[in-house]
Short mmCIF file of C-alpha atoms in Angstrom, two decimals:
data_model
loop_
_atom_site.label_atom_id
_atom_site.label_comp_id
_atom_site.label_asym_id
_atom_site.label_seq_id
_atom_site.Cartn_x
_atom_site.Cartn_y
_atom_site.Cartn_z
CA UNK A 1 136.25 58.94 119.38
CA UNK A 2 136.70 61.83 117.28
CA UNK A 3 133.68 63.50 115.44
CA UNK A 4 134.87 62.71 111.62
CA UNK A 5 134.81 58.85 113.03
CA UNK A 6 131.73 58.82 114.28
CA UNK A 7 128.83 56.55 111.75
CA UNK A 8 125.95 58.63 110.64
CA UNK A 9 123.50 57.65 113.44
CA UNK A 10 125.99 59.03 115.82
CA UNK A 11 126.46 61.95 114.12
CA UNK A 12 122.74 62.27 113.55
CA UNK A 13 122.14 61.94 117.59
CA UNK A 14 124.66 64.83 118.27
CA UNK A 15 123.03 66.87 116.26
CA UNK A 16 119.44 66.22 115.84
CA UNK A 17 118.95 69.37 113.53
CA UNK A 18 122.04 68.44 111.02
CA UNK A 19 121.88 70.04 107.75
CA UNK A 20 121.70 66.65 105.84
CA UNK A 21 120.61 63.37 105.42
CA UNK A 22 122.13 60.60 106.75
CA UNK A 23 123.01 58.21 103.86
CA UNK A 24 120.87 55.20 105.35
CA UNK A 25 117.87 57.25 105.41
CA UNK A 26 115.67 57.03 101.91
CA UNK A 27 114.56 60.41 100.31
CA UNK A 28 110.34 59.30 101.17
CA UNK A 29 112.19 58.98 104.87
CA UNK A 30 113.76 61.84 105.21
CA UNK A 31 110.42 63.80 104.00
CA UNK A 32 108.45 62.20 106.61
CA UNK A 33 110.98 63.17 109.32
CA UNK A 34 110.71 66.79 108.18
CA UNK A 35 106.93 66.80 107.81
CA UNK A 36 106.48 64.82 111.48
CA UNK A 37 108.50 67.67 113.08
CA UNK A 38 111.67 65.36 114.21
CA UNK A 39 114.19 67.49 112.23
CA UNK A 40 113.39 71.11 111.81
CA UNK A 41 115.76 72.58 109.20
CA UNK A 42 116.37 69.30 107.15
CA UNK A 43 118.08 69.72 103.97
CA UNK A 44 117.49 67.00 101.17
CA UNK A 45 121.12 66.71 99.49
CA UNK A 46 122.24 64.35 97.03
CA UNK A 47 125.73 65.02 96.60
CA UNK A 48 128.83 62.27 97.68
CA UNK A 49 128.98 60.70 100.59
CA UNK A 50 132.04 62.05 102.00
CA UNK A 51 130.60 65.60 101.58
CA UNK A 52 127.27 64.80 103.51
CA UNK A 53 129.86 63.22 106.24
CA UNK A 54 132.20 66.22 106.37
CA UNK A 55 128.55 68.61 106.41
CA UNK A 56 127.14 66.07 109.61
CA UNK A 57 130.69 66.52 111.33
CA UNK A 58 130.44 69.96 111.13
CA UNK A 59 126.85 69.90 112.70
CA UNK A 60 128.15 68.07 115.20
CA UNK A 61 131.41 69.82 116.05
CA UNK A 62 128.94 72.76 116.22
CA UNK A 63 126.42 71.24 118.72
CA UNK A 64 129.29 70.25 120.93
CA UNK A 65 130.02 73.87 120.71
CA UNK A 66 126.76 75.47 121.62
CA UNK A 67 124.55 73.71 123.78
CA UNK A 68 120.81 74.20 123.29
CA UNK A 69 119.39 72.00 125.84
CA UNK A 70 120.61 73.06 129.29
CA UNK A 71 121.52 75.99 131.03
CA UNK A 72 121.14 79.52 130.36
CA UNK A 73 120.53 80.85 126.28
CA UNK A 74 123.44 81.53 124.18
CA UNK A 75 120.79 84.01 122.27
CA UNK A 76 120.47 87.66 123.37
CA UNK A 77 118.17 88.27 120.44
CA UNK A 78 117.24 85.45 118.69
CA UNK A 79 114.87 86.71 116.17
CA UNK A 80 118.38 88.42 114.53
CA UNK A 81 118.79 85.13 112.83
CA UNK A 82 115.05 85.18 111.35
CA UNK A 83 114.41 85.28 107.84
CA UNK A 84 112.43 88.09 108.19
CA UNK A 85 114.99 90.13 110.24
CA UNK A 86 115.92 93.55 107.57
CA UNK A 87 119.20 94.38 108.82
CA UNK A 88 120.23 98.31 109.17
CA UNK A 89 122.86 97.83 106.52
CA UNK A 90 123.59 95.19 104.02
CA UNK A 91 126.90 94.02 104.52
CA UNK A 92 128.80 93.50 101.12
CA UNK A 93 125.75 94.77 98.92
CA UNK A 94 126.81 98.74 98.77
CA UNK A 95 127.49 98.31 95.40
CA UNK A 96 124.07 96.61 94.16
CA UNK A 97 122.43 99.72 96.71
CA UNK A 98 124.36 102.07 94.80
CA UNK A 99 123.43 100.54 91.81
CA UNK A 100 119.45 100.89 92.65
CA UNK A 101 119.60 104.01 93.78
CA UNK A 102 120.95 105.46 90.52
CA UNK A 103 118.31 103.52 88.55
CA UNK A 104 115.61 104.84 90.44
CA UNK A 105 116.87 108.38 91.72
CA UNK A 106 114.64 110.03 88.68
CA UNK A 107 111.88 109.06 90.97
CA UNK A 108 112.71 111.56 93.70
CA UNK A 109 114.51 114.08 90.99
CA UNK A 110 111.43 113.98 88.22
CA UNK A 111 108.29 112.23 89.84
CA UNK A 112 108.97 109.68 86.43
CA UNK A 113 108.88 105.76 86.76
CA UNK A 114 111.94 103.78 86.66
CA UNK A 115 112.19 99.98 86.75
CA UNK A 116 114.99 97.71 87.71
CA UNK A 117 115.67 93.93 87.65
CA UNK A 118 117.51 91.92 90.45
CA UNK A 119 118.89 88.68 89.59
CA UNK A 120 120.97 86.32 90.99
CA UNK A 121 121.34 82.55 93.11
CA UNK A 122 119.35 81.87 96.21
CA UNK A 123 120.68 83.34 99.53
CA UNK A 124 122.45 86.66 97.66
CA UNK A 125 120.20 89.00 99.40
CA UNK A 126 118.26 90.17 96.77
CA UNK A 127 114.93 90.76 98.20
CA UNK A 128 116.44 92.11 101.60
CA UNK A 129 118.65 94.53 99.61
CA UNK A 130 115.47 95.67 97.48
CA UNK A 131 113.65 96.33 100.72
CA UNK A 132 116.51 97.83 102.86
CA UNK A 133 116.75 100.14 99.65
CA UNK A 134 112.99 101.12 99.37
CA UNK A 135 113.17 102.20 103.35
CA UNK A 136 115.93 104.11 103.04
CA UNK A 137 114.68 105.69 99.46
CA UNK A 138 111.37 106.56 101.17
CA UNK A 139 113.16 108.69 103.99
CA UNK A 140 115.43 110.31 101.09
CA UNK A 141 112.17 111.00 99.06
CA UNK A 142 110.54 112.43 101.80
CA UNK A 143 113.28 114.93 102.77
CA UNK A 144 112.85 116.42 99.05
CA UNK A 145 108.95 116.13 99.55
CA UNK A 146 108.43 113.93 97.67
CA UNK A 147 105.89 111.17 98.69
CA UNK A 148 106.74 107.43 98.02
CA UNK A 149 105.57 104.44 99.30
CA UNK A 150 106.40 100.37 98.45
CA UNK A 151 105.16 96.84 98.90
CA UNK A 152 106.74 93.28 98.06
CA UNK A 153 104.48 90.53 96.52
CA UNK A 154 106.19 87.28 96.47
CA UNK A 155 104.61 85.93 93.34
CA UNK A 156 105.23 82.09 94.35
CA UNK A 157 102.67 82.80 96.91
CA UNK A 158 100.61 85.19 95.16
CA UNK A 159 99.80 82.88 92.42
CA UNK A 160 98.34 85.30 89.17
CA UNK A 161 97.96 88.88 88.30
CA UNK A 162 94.37 88.62 90.64
CA UNK A 163 96.63 87.83 93.40
CA UNK A 164 99.06 90.06 93.16
CA UNK A 165 96.78 92.90 92.81
CA UNK A 166 94.96 92.12 95.68
CA UNK A 167 98.06 92.53 97.69
CA UNK A 168 98.78 95.95 96.33
CA UNK A 169 95.37 97.12 96.79
CA UNK A 170 95.30 95.80 100.58
CA UNK A 171 98.32 97.72 101.15
CA UNK A 172 95.89 100.92 100.75
CA UNK A 173 92.98 99.16 102.25
CA UNK A 174 93.18 96.05 104.37
CA UNK A 175 89.18 95.53 103.95
CA UNK A 176 89.18 95.37 100.39
CA UNK A 177 87.21 92.06 99.30
CA UNK A 178 89.44 89.29 97.90
CA UNK A 179 85.97 88.78 95.80
CA UNK A 180 83.71 90.10 93.20
CA UNK A 181 86.19 92.43 91.51
CA UNK A 182 87.69 91.99 87.78
CA UNK A 183 91.29 92.38 87.14
CA UNK A 184 90.56 95.46 85.15
CA UNK A 185 88.37 96.64 88.17
CA UNK A 186 91.19 95.94 90.54
CA UNK A 187 93.55 97.94 88.50
CA UNK A 188 91.36 100.96 87.99
CA UNK A 189 91.13 100.56 91.89
CA UNK A 190 95.06 100.77 92.10
CA UNK A 191 95.20 103.84 90.19
CA UNK A 192 92.42 105.70 92.67
CA UNK A 193 94.59 105.12 95.53
CA UNK A 194 97.76 106.16 94.00
CA UNK A 195 96.00 109.31 92.56
CA UNK A 196 94.20 109.78 95.75
CA UNK A 197 97.52 109.64 97.99
CA UNK A 198 99.70 111.33 95.59
CA UNK A 199 102.11 109.06 95.76
CA UNK A 200 104.97 107.36 93.91
CA UNK A 201 104.65 103.35 94.28
CA UNK A 202 107.64 101.18 93.99
CA UNK A 203 106.34 97.83 93.46
CA UNK A 204 108.64 94.76 94.08
CA UNK A 205 107.76 92.06 92.36
CA UNK A 206 109.80 88.80 93.94
CA UNK A 207 110.52 85.21 92.09
CA UNK A 208 108.68 87.20 89.03
CA UNK A 209 109.14 84.29 86.81
CA UNK A 210 106.51 82.08 88.91
CA UNK A 211 104.22 85.24 87.80
CA UNK A 212 105.61 85.38 84.03
CA UNK A 213 105.14 81.44 83.62
CA UNK A 214 101.40 81.56 85.02
CA UNK A 215 100.07 84.89 83.72
CA UNK A 216 102.51 86.44 81.21
CA UNK A 217 103.69 89.89 81.27
CA UNK A 218 100.03 91.28 80.94
CA UNK A 219 99.81 92.54 84.41
CA UNK A 220 103.68 94.23 83.75
CA UNK A 221 102.73 96.30 81.00
CA UNK A 222 99.76 97.57 83.05
CA UNK A 223 101.91 98.80 85.44
CA UNK A 224 104.40 100.52 82.44
CA UNK A 225 101.28 102.21 81.18
CA UNK A 226 99.72 103.35 84.46
CA UNK A 227 103.55 105.13 84.64
CA UNK A 228 103.32 106.48 81.19
CA UNK A 229 99.56 107.83 81.25
CA UNK A 230 99.78 109.02 84.70
CA UNK A 231 100.91 112.80 85.74
CA UNK A 232 103.75 112.54 88.03
CA UNK A 233 101.92 115.19 90.29
CA UNK A 234 98.94 112.63 90.78
CA UNK A 235 101.14 109.97 91.48
CA UNK A 236 102.99 107.37 89.41
CA UNK A 237 104.26 103.51 89.87
CA UNK A 238 107.81 101.77 89.65
CA UNK A 239 108.74 98.35 89.50
CA UNK A 240 111.65 96.44 91.17
CA UNK A 241 111.92 92.58 89.63
CA UNK A 242 113.58 89.76 91.26
CA UNK A 243 114.40 86.74 90.15
CA UNK A 244 117.22 83.98 90.33
CA UNK A 245 117.46 83.65 86.72
CA UNK A 246 118.77 85.98 84.51
CA UNK A 247 117.13 85.16 81.68
CA UNK A 248 113.69 85.42 83.30
CA UNK A 249 112.68 88.80 81.42
CA UNK A 250 112.59 86.42 78.05
CA UNK A 251 108.91 85.23 79.26
CA UNK A 252 107.96 88.90 78.62
CA UNK A 253 106.67 89.86 75.02
CA UNK A 254 108.22 92.92 73.64
CA UNK A 255 105.65 95.55 74.71
CA UNK A 256 106.69 94.54 78.61
CA UNK A 257 109.89 94.03 77.73
CA UNK A 258 110.79 97.64 76.27
CA UNK A 259 110.20 98.84 79.77
CA UNK A 260 113.08 96.98 81.12
CA UNK A 261 116.69 98.20 78.96
CA UNK A 262 119.79 95.86 79.54
CA UNK A 263 121.24 98.74 81.69
CA UNK A 264 118.34 98.43 84.46
CA UNK A 265 119.96 94.92 85.18
CA UNK A 266 121.44 94.57 88.73
CA UNK A 267 123.30 91.45 89.47
CA UNK A 268 123.85 89.72 92.68
CA UNK A 269 126.88 87.19 92.40
CA UNK A 270 127.46 84.73 95.30
CA UNK A 271 129.19 85.62 98.12
CA UNK A 272 132.92 84.36 98.54
CA UNK A 273 134.01 83.44 101.72
CA UNK A 274 135.41 86.44 103.54
CA UNK A 275 132.36 88.08 102.53
CA UNK A 276 130.05 85.00 104.46
CA UNK A 277 132.37 85.22 107.24
CA UNK A 278 131.87 88.86 107.91
CA UNK A 279 128.43 88.51 107.53
CA UNK A 280 127.83 85.81 110.15
CA UNK A 281 130.26 87.98 112.48
CA UNK A 282 127.66 90.83 112.52
CA UNK A 283 124.93 88.49 113.33
CA UNK A 284 126.58 87.00 116.22
CA UNK A 285 127.35 90.18 117.81
CA UNK A 286 123.52 91.00 117.25
CA UNK A 287 122.11 87.74 118.18
CA UNK A 288 124.30 86.06 120.78
CA UNK A 289 125.41 86.80 123.93
CA UNK A 290 129.19 87.61 123.96
CA UNK A 291 132.06 84.61 124.59
CA UNK A 292 129.16 82.42 123.24
CA UNK A 293 130.40 81.89 119.63
CA UNK A 294 134.01 81.61 119.29
CA UNK A 295 136.18 82.82 115.96
CA UNK A 296 136.83 79.30 115.09
CA UNK A 297 132.98 78.35 114.63
CA UNK A 298 132.35 81.05 112.56
CA UNK A 299 135.28 80.62 110.08
CA UNK A 300 133.43 77.11 110.47
CA UNK A 301 130.35 78.43 109.07
CA UNK A 302 131.95 80.85 106.74
CA UNK A 303 133.79 77.43 105.02
CA UNK A 304 130.37 75.60 104.75
CA UNK A 305 128.38 78.39 103.01
CA UNK A 306 130.69 79.73 100.89
CA UNK A 307 130.39 76.09 98.92
CA UNK A 308 127.01 77.66 97.62
CA UNK A 309 127.81 81.19 98.29
CA UNK A 310 124.19 81.41 100.40
CA UNK A 311 124.23 83.89 103.28
CA UNK A 312 120.85 82.28 104.40
CA UNK A 313 122.16 79.16 104.83
CA UNK A 314 125.34 80.15 106.75
CA UNK A 315 122.88 82.30 109.29
CA UNK A 316 120.69 79.12 109.19
CA UNK A 317 123.55 77.15 110.74
CA UNK A 318 123.36 79.85 113.43
CA UNK A 319 120.19 79.38 114.76
#
């Protein structure tokens, strides 16, 4: 019986890591399956039945093409499929990387503060591009005898000004206590670290809209004041803000918003099918043994991922 005629229960048995929910499960049942560990990569979707079956068929075809249950592993380095893996080059994000360099080059050339706002849907490479850029930019700055460092804070995980500041201070002092200091004292501590190390610090605030909704723009305004008041030779601070929402900066008041001009915005559009195929093909070369994943499977994953333009989703299918 071909996979496209299998009932949902058979499809699920063929691929226990299926990427959609069999329609006979209710949402509470599906959530319970995920919590119990029965399904590791379960995505609860509410789309027409035909699309759910199509996705399950694709997952079943994938499971029958590559077996994870017996024989030697198909992976030569499964870590290359991890969400935390940072590629040496961000495929099809060269334009955004060059735009970031244009915005932040005054850091190296004059020691002045520069800021950028990155936005785009989930899985479009915003966070990884920012991290890859900062690593390369730090190396570029050192070649010009300019000390640059950076850190990233996920504002949804580090909720509030206090938690964000703590993460940044612990970049310099891992033993800094979590309690006992006010926000003003932490801000002054961060300033002293910048002056002590005489460096330009790039702060990446990922999912910044979570911070703006909870605490407003006071912290961003304080960072901007440090940039205005600090002599470049003693250290400085710049910001890269990241959000899925193009209008996230609307949560800022006028004083903080003046730090970000329209020209500081970098858009990350969804990947198209060709771009996703290139991304998946590169990860196959890095993560899989030769000959274990064919071009037809790469094409299939690109087809599935192109519906959302989500590279993270496409790479997850490989894993």
